[in-house]
mmCIF file of N, CA and C in Angstrom:
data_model
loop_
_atom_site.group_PDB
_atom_site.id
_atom_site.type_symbol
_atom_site.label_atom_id
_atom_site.label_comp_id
_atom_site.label_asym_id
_atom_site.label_seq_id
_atom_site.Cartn_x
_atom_site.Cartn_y
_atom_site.Cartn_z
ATOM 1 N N UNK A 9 1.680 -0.204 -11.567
ATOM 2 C CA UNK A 9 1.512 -0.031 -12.994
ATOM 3 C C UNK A 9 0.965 -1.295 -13.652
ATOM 4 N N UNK A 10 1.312 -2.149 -12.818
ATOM 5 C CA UNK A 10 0.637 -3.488 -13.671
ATOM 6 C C UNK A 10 -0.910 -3.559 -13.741
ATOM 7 N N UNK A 11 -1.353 -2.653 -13.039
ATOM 8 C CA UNK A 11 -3.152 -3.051 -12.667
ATOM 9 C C UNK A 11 -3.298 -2.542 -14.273
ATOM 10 N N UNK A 12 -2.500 -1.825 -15.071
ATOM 11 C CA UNK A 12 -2.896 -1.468 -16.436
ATOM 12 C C UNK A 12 -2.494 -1.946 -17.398
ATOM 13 N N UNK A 13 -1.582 -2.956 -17.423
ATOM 14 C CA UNK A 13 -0.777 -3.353 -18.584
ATOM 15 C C UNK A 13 -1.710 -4.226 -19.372
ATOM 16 N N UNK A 14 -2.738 -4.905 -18.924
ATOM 17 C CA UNK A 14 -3.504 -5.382 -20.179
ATOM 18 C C UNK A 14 -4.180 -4.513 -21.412
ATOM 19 N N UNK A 15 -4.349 -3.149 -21.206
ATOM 20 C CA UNK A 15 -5.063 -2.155 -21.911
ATOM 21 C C UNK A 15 -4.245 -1.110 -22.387
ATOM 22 N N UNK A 16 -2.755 -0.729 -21.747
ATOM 23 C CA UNK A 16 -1.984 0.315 -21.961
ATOM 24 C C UNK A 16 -0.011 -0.107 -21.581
ATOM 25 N N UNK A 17 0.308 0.836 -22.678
ATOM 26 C CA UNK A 17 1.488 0.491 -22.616
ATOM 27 C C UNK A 17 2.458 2.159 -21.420
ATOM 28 N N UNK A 18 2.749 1.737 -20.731
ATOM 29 C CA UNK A 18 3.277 2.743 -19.776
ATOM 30 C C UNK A 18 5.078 2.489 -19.761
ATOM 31 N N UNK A 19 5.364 3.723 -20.348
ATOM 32 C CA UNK A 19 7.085 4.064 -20.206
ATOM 33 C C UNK A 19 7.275 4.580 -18.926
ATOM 34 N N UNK A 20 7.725 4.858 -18.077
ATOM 35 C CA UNK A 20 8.352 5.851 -17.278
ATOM 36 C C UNK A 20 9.440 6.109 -17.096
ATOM 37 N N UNK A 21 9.872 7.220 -17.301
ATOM 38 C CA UNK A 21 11.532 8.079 -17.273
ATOM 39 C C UNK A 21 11.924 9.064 -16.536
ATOM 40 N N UNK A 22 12.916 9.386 -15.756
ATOM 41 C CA UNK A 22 13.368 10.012 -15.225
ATOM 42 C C UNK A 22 12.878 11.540 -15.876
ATOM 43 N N UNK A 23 12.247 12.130 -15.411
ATOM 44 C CA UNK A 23 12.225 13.677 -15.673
ATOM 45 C C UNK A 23 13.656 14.208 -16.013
ATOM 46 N N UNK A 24 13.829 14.835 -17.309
ATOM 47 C CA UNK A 24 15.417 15.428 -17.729
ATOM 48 C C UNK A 24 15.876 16.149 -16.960
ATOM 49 N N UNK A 25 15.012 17.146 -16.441
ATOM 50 C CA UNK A 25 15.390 18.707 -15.586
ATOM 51 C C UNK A 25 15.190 18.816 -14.179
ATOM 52 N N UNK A 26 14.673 18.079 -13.571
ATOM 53 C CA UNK A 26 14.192 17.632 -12.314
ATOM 54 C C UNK A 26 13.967 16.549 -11.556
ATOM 55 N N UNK A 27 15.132 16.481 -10.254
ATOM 56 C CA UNK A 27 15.197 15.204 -9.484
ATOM 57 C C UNK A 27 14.152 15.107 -8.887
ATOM 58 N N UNK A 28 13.867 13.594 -9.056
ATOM 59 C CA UNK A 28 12.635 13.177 -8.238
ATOM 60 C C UNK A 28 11.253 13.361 -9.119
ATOM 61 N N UNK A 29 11.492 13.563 -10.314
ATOM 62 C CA UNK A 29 10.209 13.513 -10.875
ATOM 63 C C UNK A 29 9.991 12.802 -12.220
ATOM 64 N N UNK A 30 9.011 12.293 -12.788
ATOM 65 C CA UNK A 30 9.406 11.155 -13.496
ATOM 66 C C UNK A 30 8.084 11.837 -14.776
ATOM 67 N N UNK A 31 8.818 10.966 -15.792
ATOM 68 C CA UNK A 31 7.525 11.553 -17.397
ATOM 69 C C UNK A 31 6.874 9.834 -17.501
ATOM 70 N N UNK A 32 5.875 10.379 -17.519
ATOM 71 C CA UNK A 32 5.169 9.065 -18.006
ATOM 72 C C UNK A 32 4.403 8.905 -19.389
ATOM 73 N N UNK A 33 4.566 8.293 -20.383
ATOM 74 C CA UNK A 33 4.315 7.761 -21.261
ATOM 75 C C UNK A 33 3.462 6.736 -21.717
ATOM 76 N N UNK A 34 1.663 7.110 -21.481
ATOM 77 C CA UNK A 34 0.245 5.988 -21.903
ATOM 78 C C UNK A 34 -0.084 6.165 -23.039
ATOM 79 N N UNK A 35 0.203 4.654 -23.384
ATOM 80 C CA UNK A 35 -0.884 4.615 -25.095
ATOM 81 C C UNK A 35 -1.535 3.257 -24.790
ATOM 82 N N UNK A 36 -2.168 3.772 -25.604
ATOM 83 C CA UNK A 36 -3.859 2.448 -25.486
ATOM 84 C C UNK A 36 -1.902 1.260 -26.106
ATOM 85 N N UNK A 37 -2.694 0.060 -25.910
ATOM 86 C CA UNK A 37 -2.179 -1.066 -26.917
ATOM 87 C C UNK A 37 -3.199 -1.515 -27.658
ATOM 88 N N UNK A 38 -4.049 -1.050 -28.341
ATOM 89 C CA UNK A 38 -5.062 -1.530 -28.979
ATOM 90 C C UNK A 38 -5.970 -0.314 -29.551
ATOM 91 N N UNK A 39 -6.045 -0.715 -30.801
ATOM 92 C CA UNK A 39 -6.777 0.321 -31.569
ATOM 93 C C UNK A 39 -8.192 0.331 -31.122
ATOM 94 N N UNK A 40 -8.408 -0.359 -30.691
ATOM 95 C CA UNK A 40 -10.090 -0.368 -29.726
ATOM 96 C C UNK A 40 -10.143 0.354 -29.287
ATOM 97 N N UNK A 41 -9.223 1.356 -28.027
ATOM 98 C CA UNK A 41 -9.463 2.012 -27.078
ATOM 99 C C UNK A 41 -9.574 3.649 -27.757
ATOM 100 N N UNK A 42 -10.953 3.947 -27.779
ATOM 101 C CA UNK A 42 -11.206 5.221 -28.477
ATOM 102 C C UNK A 42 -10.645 5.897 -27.418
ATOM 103 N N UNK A 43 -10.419 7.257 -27.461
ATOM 104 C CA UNK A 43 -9.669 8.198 -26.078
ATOM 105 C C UNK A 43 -10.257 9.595 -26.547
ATOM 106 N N UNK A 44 -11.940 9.250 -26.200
ATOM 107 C CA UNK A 44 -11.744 10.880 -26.141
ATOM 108 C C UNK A 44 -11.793 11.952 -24.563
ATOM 109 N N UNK A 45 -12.108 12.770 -24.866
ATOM 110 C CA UNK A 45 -11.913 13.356 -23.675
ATOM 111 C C UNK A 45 -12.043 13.538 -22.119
ATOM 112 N N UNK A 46 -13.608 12.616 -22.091
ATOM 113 C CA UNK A 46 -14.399 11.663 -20.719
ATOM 114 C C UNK A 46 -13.196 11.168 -20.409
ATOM 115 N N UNK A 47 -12.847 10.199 -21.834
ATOM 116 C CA UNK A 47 -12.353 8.712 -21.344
ATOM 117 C C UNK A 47 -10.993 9.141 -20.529
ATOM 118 N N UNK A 48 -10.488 10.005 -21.581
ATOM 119 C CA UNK A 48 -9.059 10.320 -20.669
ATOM 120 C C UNK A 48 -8.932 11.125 -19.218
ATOM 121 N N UNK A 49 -9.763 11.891 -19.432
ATOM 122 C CA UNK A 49 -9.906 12.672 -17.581
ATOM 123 C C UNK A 49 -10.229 11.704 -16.853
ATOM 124 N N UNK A 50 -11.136 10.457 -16.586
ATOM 125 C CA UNK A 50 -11.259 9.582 -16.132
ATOM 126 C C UNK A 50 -10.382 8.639 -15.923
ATOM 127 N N UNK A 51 -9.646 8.437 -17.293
ATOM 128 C CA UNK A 51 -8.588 7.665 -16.660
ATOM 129 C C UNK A 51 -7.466 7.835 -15.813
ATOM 130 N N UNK A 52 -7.062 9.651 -15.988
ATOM 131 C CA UNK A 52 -6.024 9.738 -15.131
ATOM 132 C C UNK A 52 -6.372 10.130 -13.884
ATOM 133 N N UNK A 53 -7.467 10.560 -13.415
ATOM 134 C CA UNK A 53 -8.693 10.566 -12.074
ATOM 135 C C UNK A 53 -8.082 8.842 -11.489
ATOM 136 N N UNK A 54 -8.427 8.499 -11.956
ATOM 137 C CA UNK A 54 -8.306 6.252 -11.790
ATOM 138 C C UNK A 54 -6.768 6.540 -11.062
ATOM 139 N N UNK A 55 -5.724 6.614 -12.663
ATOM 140 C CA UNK A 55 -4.652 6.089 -12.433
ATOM 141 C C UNK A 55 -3.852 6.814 -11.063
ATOM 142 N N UNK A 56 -4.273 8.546 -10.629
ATOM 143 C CA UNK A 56 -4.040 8.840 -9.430
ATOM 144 C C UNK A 56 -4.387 8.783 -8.579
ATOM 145 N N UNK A 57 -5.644 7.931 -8.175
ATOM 146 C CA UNK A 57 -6.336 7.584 -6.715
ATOM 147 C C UNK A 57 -5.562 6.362 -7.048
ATOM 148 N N UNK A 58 -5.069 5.292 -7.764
ATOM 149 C CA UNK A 58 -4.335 4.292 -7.822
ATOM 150 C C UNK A 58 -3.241 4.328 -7.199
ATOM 151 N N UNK A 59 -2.215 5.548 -7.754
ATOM 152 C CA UNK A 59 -1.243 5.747 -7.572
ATOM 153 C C UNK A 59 -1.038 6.384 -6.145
ATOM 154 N N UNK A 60 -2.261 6.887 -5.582
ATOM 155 C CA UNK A 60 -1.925 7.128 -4.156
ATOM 156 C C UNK A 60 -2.336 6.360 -3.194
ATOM 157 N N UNK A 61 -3.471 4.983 -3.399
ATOM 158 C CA UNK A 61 -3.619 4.143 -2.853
ATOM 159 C C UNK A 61 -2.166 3.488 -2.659
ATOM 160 N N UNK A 62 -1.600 3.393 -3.644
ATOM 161 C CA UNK A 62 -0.496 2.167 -3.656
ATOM 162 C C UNK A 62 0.453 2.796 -2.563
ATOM 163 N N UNK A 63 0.631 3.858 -2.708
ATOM 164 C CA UNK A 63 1.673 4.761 -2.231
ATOM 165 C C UNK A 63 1.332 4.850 -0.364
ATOM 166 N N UNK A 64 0.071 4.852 -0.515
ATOM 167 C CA UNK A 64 -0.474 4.874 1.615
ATOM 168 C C UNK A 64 -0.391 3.708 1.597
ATOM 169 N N UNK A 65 -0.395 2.491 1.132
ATOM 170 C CA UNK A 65 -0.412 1.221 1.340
ATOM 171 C C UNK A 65 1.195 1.134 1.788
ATOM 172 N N UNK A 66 2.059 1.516 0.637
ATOM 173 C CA UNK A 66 3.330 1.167 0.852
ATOM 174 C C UNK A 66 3.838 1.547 2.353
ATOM 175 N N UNK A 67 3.383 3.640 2.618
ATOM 176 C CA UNK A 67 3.679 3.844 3.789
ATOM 177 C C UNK A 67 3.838 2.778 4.998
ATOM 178 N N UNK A 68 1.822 2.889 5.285
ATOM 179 C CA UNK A 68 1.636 2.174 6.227
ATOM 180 C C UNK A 68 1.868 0.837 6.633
ATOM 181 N N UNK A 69 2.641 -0.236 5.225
ATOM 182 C CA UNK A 69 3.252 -1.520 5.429
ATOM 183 C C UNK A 69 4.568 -1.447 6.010
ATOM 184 N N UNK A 70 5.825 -0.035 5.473
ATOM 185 C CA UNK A 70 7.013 0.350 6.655
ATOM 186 C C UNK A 70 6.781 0.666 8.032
ATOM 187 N N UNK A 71 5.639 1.555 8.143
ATOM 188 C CA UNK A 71 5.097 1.793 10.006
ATOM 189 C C UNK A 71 4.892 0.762 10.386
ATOM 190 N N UNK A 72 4.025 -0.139 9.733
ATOM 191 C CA UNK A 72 3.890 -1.432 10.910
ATOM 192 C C UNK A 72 4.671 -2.742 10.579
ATOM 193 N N UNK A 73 5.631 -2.359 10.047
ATOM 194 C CA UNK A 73 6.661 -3.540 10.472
ATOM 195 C C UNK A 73 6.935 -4.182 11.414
ATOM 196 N N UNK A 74 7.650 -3.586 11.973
ATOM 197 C CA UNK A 74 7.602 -4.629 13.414
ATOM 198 C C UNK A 74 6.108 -4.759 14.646
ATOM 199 N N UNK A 75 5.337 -3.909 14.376
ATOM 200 C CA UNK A 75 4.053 -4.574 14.672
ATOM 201 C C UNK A 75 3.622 -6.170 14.043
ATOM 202 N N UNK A 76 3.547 -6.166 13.364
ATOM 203 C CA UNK A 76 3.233 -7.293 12.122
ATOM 204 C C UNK A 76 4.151 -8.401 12.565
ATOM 205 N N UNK A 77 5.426 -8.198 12.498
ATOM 206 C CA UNK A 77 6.562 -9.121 12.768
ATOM 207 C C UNK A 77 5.892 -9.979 14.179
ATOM 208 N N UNK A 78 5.764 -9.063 15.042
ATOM 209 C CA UNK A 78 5.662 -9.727 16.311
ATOM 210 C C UNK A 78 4.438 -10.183 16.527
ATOM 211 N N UNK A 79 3.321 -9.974 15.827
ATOM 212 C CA UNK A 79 2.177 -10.670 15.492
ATOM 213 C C UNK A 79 2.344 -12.081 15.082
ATOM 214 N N UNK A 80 3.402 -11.887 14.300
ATOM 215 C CA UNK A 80 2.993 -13.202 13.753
ATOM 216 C C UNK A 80 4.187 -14.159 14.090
ATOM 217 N N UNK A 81 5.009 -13.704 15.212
ATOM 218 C CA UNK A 81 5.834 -14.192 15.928
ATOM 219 C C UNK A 81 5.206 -14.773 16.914
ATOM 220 N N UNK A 82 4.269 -13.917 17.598
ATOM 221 C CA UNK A 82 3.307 -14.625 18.527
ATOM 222 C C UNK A 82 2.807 -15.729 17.803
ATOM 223 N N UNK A 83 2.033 -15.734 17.088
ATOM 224 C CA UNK A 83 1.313 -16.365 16.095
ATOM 225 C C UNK A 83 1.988 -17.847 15.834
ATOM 226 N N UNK A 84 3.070 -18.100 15.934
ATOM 227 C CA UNK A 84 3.462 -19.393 15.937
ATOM 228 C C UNK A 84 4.661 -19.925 17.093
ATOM 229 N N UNK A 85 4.115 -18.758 17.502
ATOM 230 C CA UNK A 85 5.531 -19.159 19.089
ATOM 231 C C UNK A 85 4.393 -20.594 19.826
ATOM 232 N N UNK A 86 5.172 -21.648 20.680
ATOM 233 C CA UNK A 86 4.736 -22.607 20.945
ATOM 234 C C UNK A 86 4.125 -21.938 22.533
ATOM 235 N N UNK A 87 4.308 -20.534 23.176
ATOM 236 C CA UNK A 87 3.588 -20.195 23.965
ATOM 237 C C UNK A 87 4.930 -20.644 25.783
ATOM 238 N N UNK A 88 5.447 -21.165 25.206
ATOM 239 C CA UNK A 88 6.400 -21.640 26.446
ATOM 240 C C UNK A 88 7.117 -20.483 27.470
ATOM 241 N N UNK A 89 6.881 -19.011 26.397
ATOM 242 C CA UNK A 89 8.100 -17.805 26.908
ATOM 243 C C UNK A 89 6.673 -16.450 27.174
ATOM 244 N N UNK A 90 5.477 -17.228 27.438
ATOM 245 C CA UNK A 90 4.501 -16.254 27.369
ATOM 246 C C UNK A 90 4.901 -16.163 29.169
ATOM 247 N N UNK A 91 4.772 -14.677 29.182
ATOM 248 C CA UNK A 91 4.389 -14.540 31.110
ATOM 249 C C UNK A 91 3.153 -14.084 31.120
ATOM 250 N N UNK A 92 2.566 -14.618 32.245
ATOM 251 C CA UNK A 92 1.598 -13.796 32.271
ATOM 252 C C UNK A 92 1.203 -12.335 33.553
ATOM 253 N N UNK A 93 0.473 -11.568 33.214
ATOM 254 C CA UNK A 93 0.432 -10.143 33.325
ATOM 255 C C UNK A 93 0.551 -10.344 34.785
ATOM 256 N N UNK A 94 0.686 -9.318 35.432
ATOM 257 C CA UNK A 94 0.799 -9.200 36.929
ATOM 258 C C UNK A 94 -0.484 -8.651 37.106
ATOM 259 N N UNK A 95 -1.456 -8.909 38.416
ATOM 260 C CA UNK A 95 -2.610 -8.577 39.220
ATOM 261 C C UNK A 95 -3.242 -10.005 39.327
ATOM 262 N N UNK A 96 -4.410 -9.704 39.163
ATOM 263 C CA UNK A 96 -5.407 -10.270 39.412
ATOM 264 C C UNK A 96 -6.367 -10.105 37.885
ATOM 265 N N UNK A 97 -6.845 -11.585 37.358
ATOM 266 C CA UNK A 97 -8.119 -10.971 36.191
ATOM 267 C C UNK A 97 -9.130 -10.176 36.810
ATOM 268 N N UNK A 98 -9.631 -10.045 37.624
ATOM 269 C CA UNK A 98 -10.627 -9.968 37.771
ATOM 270 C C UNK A 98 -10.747 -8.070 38.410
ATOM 271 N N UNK A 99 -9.032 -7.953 38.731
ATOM 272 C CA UNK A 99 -8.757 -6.799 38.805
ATOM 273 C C UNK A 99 -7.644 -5.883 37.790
ATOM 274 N N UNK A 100 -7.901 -5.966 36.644
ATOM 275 C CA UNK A 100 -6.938 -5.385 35.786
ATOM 276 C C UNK A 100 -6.669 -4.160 36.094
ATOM 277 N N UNK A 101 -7.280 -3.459 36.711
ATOM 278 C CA UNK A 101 -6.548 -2.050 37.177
ATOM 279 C C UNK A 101 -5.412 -1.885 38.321
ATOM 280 N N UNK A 102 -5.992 -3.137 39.033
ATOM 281 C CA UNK A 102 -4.853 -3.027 40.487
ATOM 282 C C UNK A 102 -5.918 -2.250 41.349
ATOM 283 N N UNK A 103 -6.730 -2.310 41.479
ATOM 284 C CA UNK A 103 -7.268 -1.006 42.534
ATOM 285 C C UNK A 103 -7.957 -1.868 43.653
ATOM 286 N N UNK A 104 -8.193 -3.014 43.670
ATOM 287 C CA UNK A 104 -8.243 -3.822 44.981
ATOM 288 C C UNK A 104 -7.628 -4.630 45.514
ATOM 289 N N UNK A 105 -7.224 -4.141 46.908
ATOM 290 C CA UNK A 105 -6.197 -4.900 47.834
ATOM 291 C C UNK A 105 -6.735 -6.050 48.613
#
């Protein structure tokens, strides 16, 4: 919600009659912002590709949690507890004896 707070003032409240759903409340903060009908289908076009960007972002930052973690665990480990892989480089499949 902050990507809007310079241009609009946003309430949000618990929906009265229904869990899990929320009323939202946009007014320009500024008598500048004419609102006619473009402007407003457009804006709420915006504010819900926003609102679902934020929302796959959020997902996919819980899925790769501990991906990430251990990235960047590697990432500053001093390398002392690294093993290295079993074969041969030159044979990563194992298929020559």
């Amino acid at each position: 919600m902050y990507w809007y707070g310079n241009n609009w003032n946003i309430v949000i409240d618990e929906h009265p009659e229904k869990i899990e759903y929320y009323a939202l409340n946009i007014s320009p903060k500024s008598e500048d912002l004419s609102l006619d009908h473009n402007k407003v289908k457009l804006f709420v076009s915006k504010f819900i590709n926003d609102i679902n960007d934020y929302q796959l972002r959020d997902i996919i930052t819980k899925e790769t949690k501990n991906i990430r973690d251990l990235l960047v665990a590697k990432a500053f480990s001093s390398g002392e507890f690294d093993e290295e892989p079993p074969g041969e480089f030159e044979d990563f499949l194992g298929t020559v004896q």
